[in-house]
PDB file of C-alpha atoms in Angstrom:
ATOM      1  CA  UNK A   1     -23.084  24.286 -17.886  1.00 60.00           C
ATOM      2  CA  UNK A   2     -23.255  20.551 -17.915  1.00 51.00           C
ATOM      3  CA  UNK A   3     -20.346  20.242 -20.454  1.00 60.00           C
ATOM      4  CA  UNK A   4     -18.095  22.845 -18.531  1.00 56.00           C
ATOM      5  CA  UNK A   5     -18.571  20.779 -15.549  1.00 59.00           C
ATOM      6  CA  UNK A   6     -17.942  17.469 -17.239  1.00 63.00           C
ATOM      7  CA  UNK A   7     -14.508  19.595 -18.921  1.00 53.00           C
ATOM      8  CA  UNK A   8     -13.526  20.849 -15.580  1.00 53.00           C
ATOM      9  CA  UNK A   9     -13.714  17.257 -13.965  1.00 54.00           C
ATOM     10  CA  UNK A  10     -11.713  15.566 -16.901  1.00 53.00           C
ATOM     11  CA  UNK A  11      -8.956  18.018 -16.357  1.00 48.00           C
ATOM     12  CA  UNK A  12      -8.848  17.589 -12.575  1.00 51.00           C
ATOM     13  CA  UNK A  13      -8.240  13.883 -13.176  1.00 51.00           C
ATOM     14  CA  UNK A  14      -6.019  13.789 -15.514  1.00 46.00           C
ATOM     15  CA  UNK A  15      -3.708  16.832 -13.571  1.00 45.00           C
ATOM     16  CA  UNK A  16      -4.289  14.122 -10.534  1.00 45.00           C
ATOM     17  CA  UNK A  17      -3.186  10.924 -13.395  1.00 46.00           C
ATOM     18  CA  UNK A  18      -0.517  13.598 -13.954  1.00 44.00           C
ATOM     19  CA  UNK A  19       0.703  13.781 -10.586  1.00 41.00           C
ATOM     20  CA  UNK A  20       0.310  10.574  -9.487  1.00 46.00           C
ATOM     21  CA  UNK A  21       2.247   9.093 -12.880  1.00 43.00           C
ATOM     22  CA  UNK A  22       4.923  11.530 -11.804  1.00 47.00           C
ATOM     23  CA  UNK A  23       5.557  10.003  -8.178  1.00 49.00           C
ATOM     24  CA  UNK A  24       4.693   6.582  -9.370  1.00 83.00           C
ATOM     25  CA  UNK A  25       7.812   6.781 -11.540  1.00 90.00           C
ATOM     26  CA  UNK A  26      10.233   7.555  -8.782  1.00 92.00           C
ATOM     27  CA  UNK A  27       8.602   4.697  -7.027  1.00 93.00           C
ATOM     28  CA  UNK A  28       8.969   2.392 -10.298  1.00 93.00           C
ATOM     29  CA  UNK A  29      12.666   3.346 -10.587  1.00 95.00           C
ATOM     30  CA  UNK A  30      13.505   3.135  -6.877  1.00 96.00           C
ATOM     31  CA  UNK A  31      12.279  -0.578  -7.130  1.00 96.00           C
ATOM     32  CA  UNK A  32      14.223  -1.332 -10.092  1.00 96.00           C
ATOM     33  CA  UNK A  33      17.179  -0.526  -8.344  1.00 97.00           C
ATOM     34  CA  UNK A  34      16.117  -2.458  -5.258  1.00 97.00           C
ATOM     35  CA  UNK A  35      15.912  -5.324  -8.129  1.00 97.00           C
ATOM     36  CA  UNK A  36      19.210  -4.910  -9.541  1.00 97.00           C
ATOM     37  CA  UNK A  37      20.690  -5.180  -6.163  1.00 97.00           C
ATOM     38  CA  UNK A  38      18.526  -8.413  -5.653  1.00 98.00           C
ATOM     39  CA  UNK A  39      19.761  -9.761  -8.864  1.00 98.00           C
ATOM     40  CA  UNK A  40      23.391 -10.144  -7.502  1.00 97.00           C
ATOM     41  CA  UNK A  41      22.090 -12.564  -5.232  1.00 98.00           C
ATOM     42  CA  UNK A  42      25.547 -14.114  -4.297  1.00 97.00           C
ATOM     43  CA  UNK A  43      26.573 -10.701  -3.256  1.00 96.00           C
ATOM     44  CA  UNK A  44      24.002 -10.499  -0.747  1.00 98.00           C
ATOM     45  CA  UNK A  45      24.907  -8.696   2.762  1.00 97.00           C
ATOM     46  CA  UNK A  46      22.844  -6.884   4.704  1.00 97.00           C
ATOM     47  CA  UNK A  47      25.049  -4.469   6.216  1.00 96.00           C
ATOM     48  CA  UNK A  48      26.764  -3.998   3.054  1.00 96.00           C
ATOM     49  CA  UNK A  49      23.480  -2.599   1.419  1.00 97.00           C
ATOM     50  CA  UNK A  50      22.825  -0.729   4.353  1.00 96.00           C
ATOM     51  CA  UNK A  51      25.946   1.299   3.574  1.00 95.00           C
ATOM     52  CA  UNK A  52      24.932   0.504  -0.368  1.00 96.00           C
ATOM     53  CA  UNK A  53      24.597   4.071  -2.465  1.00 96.00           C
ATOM     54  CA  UNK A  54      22.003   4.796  -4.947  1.00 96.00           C
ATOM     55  CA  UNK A  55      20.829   7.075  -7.300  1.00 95.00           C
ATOM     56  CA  UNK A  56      16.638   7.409  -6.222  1.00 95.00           C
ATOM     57  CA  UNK A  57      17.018   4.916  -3.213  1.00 96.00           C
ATOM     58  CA  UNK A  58      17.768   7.869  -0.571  1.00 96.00           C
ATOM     59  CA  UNK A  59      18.486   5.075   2.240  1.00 96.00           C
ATOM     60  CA  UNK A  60      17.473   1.981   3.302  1.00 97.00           C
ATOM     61  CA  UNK A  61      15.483   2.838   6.624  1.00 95.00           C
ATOM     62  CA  UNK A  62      16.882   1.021   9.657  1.00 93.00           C
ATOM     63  CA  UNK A  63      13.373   1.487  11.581  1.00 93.00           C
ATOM     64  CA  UNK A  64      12.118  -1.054   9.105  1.00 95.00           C
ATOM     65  CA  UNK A  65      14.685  -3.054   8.278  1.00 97.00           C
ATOM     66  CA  UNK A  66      16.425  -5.874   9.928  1.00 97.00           C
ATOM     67  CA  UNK A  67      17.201  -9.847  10.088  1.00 97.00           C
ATOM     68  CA  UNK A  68      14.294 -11.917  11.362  1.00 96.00           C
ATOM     69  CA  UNK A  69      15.589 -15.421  11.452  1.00 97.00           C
ATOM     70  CA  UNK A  70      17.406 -18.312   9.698  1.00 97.00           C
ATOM     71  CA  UNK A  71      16.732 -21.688   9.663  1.00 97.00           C
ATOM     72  CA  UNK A  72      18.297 -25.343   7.846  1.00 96.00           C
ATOM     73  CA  UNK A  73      15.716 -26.439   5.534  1.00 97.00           C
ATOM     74  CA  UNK A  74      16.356 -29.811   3.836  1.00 97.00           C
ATOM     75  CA  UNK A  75      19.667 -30.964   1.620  1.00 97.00           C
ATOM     76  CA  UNK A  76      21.910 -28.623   3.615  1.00 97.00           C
ATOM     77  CA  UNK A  77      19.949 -25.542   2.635  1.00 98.00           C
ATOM     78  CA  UNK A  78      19.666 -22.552   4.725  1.00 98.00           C
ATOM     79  CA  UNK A  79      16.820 -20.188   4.750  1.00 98.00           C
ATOM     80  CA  UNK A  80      17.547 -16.826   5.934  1.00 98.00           C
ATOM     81  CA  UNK A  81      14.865 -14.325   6.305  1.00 97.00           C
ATOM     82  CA  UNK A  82      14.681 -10.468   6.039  1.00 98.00           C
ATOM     83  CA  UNK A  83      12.862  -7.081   6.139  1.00 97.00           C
ATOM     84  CA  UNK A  84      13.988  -4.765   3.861  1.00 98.00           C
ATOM     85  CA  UNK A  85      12.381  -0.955   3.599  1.00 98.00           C
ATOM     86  CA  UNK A  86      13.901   1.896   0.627  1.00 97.00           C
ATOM     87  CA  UNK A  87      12.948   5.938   1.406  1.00 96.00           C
ATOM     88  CA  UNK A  88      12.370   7.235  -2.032  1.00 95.00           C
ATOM     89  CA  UNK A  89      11.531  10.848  -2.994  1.00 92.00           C
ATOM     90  CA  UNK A  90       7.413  10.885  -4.183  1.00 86.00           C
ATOM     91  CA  UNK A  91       7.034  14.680  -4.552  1.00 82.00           C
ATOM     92  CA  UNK A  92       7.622  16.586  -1.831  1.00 84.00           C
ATOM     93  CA  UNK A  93       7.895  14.218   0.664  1.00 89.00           C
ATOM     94  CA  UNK A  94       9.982  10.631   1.730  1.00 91.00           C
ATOM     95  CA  UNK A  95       8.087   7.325   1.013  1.00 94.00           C
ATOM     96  CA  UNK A  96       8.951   4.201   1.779  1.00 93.00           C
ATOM     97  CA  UNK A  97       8.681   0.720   0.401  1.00 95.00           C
ATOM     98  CA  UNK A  98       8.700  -2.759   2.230  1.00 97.00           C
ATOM     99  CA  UNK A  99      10.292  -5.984   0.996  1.00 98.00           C
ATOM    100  CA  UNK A 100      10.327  -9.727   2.479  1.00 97.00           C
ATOM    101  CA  UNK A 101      13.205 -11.298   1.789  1.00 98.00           C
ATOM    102  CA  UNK A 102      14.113 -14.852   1.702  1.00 98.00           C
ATOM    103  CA  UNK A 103      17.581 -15.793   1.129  1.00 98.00           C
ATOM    104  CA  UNK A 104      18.928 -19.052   0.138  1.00 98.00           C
ATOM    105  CA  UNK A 105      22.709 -20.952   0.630  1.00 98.00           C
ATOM    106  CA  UNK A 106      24.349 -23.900   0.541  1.00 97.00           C
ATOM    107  CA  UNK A 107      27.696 -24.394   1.812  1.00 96.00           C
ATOM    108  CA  UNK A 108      27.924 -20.596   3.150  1.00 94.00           C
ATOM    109  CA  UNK A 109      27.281 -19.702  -0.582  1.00 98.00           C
ATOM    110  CA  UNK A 110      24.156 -17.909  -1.771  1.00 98.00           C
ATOM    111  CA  UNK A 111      22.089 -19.339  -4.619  1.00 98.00           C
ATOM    112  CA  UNK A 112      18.909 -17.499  -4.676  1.00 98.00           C
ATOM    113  CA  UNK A 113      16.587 -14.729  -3.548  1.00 98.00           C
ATOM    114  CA  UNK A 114      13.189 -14.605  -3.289  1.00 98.00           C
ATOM    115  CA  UNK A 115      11.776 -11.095  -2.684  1.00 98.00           C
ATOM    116  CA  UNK A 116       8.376 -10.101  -2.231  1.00 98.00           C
ATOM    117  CA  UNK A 117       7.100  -6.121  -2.744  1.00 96.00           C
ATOM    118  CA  UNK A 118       4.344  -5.506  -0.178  1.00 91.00           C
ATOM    119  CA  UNK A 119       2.725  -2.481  -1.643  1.00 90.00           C
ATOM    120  CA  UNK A 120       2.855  -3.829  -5.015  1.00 92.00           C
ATOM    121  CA  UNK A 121       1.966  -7.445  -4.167  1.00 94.00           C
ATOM    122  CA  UNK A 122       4.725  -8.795  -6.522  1.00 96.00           C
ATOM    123  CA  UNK A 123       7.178 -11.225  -6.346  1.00 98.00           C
ATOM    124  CA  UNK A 124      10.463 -11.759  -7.988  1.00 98.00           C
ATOM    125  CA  UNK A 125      13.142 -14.208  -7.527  1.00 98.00           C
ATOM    126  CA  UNK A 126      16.685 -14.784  -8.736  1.00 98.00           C
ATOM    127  CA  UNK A 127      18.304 -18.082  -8.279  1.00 98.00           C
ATOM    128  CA  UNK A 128      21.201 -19.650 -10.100  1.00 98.00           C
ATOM    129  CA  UNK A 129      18.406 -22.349 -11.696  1.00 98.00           C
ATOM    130  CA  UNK A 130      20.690 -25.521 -11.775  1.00 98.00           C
ATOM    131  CA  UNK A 131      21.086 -25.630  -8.018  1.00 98.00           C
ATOM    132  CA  UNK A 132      17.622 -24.612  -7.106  1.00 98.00           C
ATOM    133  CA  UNK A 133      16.843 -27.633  -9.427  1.00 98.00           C
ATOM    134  CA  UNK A 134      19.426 -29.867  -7.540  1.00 98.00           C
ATOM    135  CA  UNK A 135      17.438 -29.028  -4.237  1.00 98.00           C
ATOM    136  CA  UNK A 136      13.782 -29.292  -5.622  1.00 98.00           C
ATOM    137  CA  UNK A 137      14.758 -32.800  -7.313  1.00 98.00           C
ATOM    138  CA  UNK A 138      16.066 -33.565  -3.824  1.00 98.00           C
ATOM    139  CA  UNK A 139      13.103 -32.507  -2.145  1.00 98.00           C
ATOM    140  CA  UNK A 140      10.756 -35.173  -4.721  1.00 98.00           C
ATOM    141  CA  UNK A 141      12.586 -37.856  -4.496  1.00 98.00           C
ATOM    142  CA  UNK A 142      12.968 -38.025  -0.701  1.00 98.00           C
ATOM    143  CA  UNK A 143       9.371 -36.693  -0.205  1.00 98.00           C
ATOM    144  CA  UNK A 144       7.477 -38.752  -3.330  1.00 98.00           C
ATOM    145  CA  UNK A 145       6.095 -35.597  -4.319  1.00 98.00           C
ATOM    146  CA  UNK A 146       6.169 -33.806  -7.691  1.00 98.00           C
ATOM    147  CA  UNK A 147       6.035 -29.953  -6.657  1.00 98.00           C
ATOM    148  CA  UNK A 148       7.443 -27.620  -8.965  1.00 98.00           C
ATOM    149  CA  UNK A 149       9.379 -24.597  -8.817  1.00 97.00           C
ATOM    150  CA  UNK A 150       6.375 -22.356  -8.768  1.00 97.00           C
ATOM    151  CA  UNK A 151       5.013 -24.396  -5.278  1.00 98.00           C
ATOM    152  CA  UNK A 152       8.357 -23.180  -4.054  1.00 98.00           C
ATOM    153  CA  UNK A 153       7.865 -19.954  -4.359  1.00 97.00           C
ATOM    154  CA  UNK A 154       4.051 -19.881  -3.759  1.00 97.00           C
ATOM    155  CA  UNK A 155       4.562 -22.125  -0.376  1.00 97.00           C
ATOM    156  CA  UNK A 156       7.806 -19.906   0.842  1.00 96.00           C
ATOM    157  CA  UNK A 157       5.968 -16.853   0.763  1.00 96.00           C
ATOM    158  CA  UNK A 158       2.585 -17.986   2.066  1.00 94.00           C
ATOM    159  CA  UNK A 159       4.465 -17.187   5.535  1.00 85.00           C
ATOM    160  CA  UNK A 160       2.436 -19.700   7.485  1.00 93.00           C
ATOM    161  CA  UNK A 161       2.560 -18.970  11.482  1.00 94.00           C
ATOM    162  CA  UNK A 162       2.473 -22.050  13.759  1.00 95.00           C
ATOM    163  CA  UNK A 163       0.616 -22.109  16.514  1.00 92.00           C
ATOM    164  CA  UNK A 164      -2.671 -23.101  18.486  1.00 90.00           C
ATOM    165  CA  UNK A 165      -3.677 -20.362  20.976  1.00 83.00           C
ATOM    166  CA  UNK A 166      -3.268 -17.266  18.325  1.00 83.00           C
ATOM    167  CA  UNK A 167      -4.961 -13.837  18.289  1.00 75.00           C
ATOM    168  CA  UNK A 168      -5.964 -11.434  21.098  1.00 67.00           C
ATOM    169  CA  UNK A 169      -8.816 -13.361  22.621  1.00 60.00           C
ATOM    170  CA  UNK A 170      -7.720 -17.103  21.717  1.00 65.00           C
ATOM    171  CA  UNK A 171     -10.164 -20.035  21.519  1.00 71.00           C
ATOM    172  CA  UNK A 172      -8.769 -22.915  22.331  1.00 78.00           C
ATOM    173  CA  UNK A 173     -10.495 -26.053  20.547  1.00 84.00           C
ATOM    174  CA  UNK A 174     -10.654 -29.166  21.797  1.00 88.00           C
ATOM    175  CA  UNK A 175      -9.588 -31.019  18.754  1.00 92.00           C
ATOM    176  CA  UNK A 176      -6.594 -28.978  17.087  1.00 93.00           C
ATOM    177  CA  UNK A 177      -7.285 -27.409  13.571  1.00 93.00           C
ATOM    178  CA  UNK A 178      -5.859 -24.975  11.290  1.00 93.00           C
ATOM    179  CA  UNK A 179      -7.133 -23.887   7.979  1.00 92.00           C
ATOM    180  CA  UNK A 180     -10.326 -25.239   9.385  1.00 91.00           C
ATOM    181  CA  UNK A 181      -9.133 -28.549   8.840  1.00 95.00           C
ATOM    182  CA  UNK A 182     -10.032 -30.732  12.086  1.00 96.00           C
ATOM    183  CA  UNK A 183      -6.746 -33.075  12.908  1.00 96.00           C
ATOM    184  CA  UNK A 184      -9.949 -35.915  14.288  1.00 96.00           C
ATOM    185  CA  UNK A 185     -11.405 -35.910  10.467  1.00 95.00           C
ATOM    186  CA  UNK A 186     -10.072 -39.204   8.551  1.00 96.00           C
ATOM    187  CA  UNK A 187     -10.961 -37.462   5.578  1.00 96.00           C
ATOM    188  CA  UNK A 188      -8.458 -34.988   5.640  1.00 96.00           C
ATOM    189  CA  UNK A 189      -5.342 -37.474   5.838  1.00 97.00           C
ATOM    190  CA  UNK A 190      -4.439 -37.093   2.159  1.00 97.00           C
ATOM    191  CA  UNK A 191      -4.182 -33.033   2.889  1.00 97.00           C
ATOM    192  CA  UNK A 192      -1.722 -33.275   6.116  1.00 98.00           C
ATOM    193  CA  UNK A 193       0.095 -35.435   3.633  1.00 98.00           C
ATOM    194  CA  UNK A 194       0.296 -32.993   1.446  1.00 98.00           C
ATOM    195  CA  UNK A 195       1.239 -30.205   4.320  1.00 98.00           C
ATOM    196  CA  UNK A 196       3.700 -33.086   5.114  1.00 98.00           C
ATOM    197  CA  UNK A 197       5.243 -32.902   1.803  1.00 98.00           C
ATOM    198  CA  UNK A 198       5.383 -29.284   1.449  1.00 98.00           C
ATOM    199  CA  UNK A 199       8.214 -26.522   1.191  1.00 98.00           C
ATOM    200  CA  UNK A 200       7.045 -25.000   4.283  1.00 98.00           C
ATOM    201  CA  UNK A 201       8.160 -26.425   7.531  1.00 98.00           C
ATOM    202  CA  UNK A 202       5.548 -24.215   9.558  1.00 97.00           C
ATOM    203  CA  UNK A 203       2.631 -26.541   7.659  1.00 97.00           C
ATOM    204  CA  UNK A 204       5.167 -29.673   7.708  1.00 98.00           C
ATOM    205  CA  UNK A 205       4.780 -29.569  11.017  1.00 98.00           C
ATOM    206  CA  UNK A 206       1.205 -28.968  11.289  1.00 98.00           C
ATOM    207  CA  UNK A 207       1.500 -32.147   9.099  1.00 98.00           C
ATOM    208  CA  UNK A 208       3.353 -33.958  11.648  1.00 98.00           C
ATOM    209  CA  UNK A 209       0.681 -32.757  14.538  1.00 97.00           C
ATOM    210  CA  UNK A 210      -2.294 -33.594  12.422  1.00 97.00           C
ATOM    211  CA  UNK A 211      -1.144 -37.095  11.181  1.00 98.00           C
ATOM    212  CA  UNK A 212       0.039 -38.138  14.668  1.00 97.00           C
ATOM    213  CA  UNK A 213      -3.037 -37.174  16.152  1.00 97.00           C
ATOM    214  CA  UNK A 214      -5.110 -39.325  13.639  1.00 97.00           C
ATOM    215  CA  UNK A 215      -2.965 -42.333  14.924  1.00 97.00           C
ATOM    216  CA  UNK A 216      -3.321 -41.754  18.628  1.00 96.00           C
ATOM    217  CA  UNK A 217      -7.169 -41.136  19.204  1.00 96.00           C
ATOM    218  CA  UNK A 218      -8.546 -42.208  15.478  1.00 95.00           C
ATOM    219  CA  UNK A 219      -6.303 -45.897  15.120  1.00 94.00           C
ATOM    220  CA  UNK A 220      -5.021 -44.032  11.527  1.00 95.00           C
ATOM    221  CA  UNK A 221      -1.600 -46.687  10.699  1.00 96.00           C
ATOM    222  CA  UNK A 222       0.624 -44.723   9.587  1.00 97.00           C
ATOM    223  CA  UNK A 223       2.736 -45.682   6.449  1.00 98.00           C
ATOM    224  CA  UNK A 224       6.338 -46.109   6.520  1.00 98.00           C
ATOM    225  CA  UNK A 225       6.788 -42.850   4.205  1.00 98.00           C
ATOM    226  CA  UNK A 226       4.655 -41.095   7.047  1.00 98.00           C
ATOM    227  CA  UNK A 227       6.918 -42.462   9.584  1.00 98.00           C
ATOM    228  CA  UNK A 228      10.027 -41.576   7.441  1.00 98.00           C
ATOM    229  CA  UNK A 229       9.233 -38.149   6.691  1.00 98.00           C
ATOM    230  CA  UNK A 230       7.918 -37.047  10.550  1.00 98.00           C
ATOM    231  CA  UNK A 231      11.113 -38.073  11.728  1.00 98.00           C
ATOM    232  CA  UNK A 232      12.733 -36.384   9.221  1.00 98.00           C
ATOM    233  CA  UNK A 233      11.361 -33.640  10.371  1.00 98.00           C
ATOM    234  CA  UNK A 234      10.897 -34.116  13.593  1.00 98.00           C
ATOM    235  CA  UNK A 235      15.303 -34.442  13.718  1.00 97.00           C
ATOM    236  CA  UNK A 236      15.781 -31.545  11.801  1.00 97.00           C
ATOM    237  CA  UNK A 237      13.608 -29.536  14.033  1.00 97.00           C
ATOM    238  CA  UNK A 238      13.681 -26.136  11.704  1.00 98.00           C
ATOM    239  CA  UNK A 239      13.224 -22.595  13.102  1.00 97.00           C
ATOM    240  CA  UNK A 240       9.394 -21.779  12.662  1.00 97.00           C
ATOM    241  CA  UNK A 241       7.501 -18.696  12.762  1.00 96.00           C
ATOM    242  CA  UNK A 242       5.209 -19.216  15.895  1.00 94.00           C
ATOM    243  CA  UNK A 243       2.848 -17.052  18.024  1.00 90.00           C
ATOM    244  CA  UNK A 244       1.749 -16.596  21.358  1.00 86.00           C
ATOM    245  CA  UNK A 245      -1.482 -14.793  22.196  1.00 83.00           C
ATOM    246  CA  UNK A 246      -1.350 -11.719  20.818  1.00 84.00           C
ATOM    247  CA  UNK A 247       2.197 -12.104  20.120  1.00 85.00           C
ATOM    248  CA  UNK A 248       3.485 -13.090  16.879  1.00 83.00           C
ATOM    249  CA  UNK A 249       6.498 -12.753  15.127  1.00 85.00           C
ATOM    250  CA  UNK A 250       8.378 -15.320  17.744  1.00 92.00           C
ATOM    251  CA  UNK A 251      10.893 -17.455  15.875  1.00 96.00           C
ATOM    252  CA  UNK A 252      10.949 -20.934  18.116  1.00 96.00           C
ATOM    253  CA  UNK A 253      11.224 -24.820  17.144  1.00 96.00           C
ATOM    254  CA  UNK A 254       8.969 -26.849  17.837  1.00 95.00           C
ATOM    255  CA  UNK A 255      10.414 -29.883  19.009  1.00 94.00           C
ATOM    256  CA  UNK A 256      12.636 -31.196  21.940  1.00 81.00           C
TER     257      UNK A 256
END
């Protein structure tokens, strides 16, 4: 009795493996030609690939999909940011899959895509290198940091939100924070540099925030590549992703 119950539950797993196998693959294939799209980077429009046809893609679903916001980023670079959501066939029914999608240009022309499969947690990215080099050498040199192209892509996806009074019952602290990082702790100065220095301008300006705090109630002096990169920052007063409350999602800058 034992082994006939031990049989029957190996065969209803592997009819479920079955199964499940069987949908994954339409899945599989309907992001590979979501990737193939992604790879023509320079072709990238999103009311083109609305219209787009494809073989297991069915459509791309306007509930889900739609331009966020866009933003100048440093060295003439423009940031533009998407949602992107396939139907697929998985069985009998439609399924869906989510993408965020960061695209990048220069001059009106498109060098790269970053895109980032929610369901899957994966990332892939297709740039034309040499450019993406051109800006990341720009970025170290004017910043005196020595990121890398993986910190890109790890600090443009962390999707940082800016903003004090956050969340559905906000607490509203005395001494600003985020990450749990007090702005009134000296220690902390050589990490808002480093947010300073980053590819994100949502922490760049939590940078600015924290550092300028330090100087106005700690007596922090500032150094003149503090000074140099808040301004810089400060004038190019990039499009963040900020919140309100409960509300998030609002796309605001932060300074005058």
């Amino acid at each position: 009795t034992f082994d006939k119950m031990r049989i029957f539950i190996i065969f209803i797993l592997l009819l479920f493996s079955n199964s499940s196998f069987s949908q994954n693959k339409n899945e599989l294939k309907a992001d590979y030609e979501m990737q193939g799209y992604f790879k023509d980077y320079s072709e990238f429009n999103l009311d083109a690939l609305k219209r787009k046809k494809f073989n297991v893609i069915r459509q791309i679903d306007p509930r889900r999909t739609g331009f966020r916001f866009e933003r100048q980023i440093d060295a003439g670079v423009t940031e533009s940011n998407y949602d992107i959501s396939i139907e697929y066939v998985e069985g009998e029914w439609m399924n869906y899959k989510e993408y965020k999608v960061h695209v990048f240009s220069k001059n009106d022309s498109i060098f790269g895509i970053i895109n980032y499969d929610t369901y899957r947690e994966k990332t892939n990215y297709y740039f034309d290198f040499a450019k993406l080099q051109n800006y990341l050498d720009y970025h170290n040199e004017f910043y005196q940091s020595n990121l890398t192209r993986k910190d890109f892509i790890s600090q443009i996806l962390a999707d940082h939100i800016y903003g004090y009074v956050c969340g559905e019952a906000p607490v509203i602290y005395e001494v600003p924070r985020y990450d749990d990082l007090k702005f009134d702790k000296k220690r902390n100065i050589s990490k808002f540099r480093d947010w300073l220095k980053s590819f994100s301008p949502e922490l760049q300006t939590y940078g600015v925030d924290a550092l300028k705090y330090l100087e106005k109630n700690k007596g922090i002096q500032l150094t003149a590549l503090d000074e140099k990169l808040i301004l810089n920052i400060k004038k190019r007063n990039s499009t963040l992703n900020t919140c309100s409350g409960c509300l998030i999602g609002l796309y605001e800058k932060a300074f005058e």
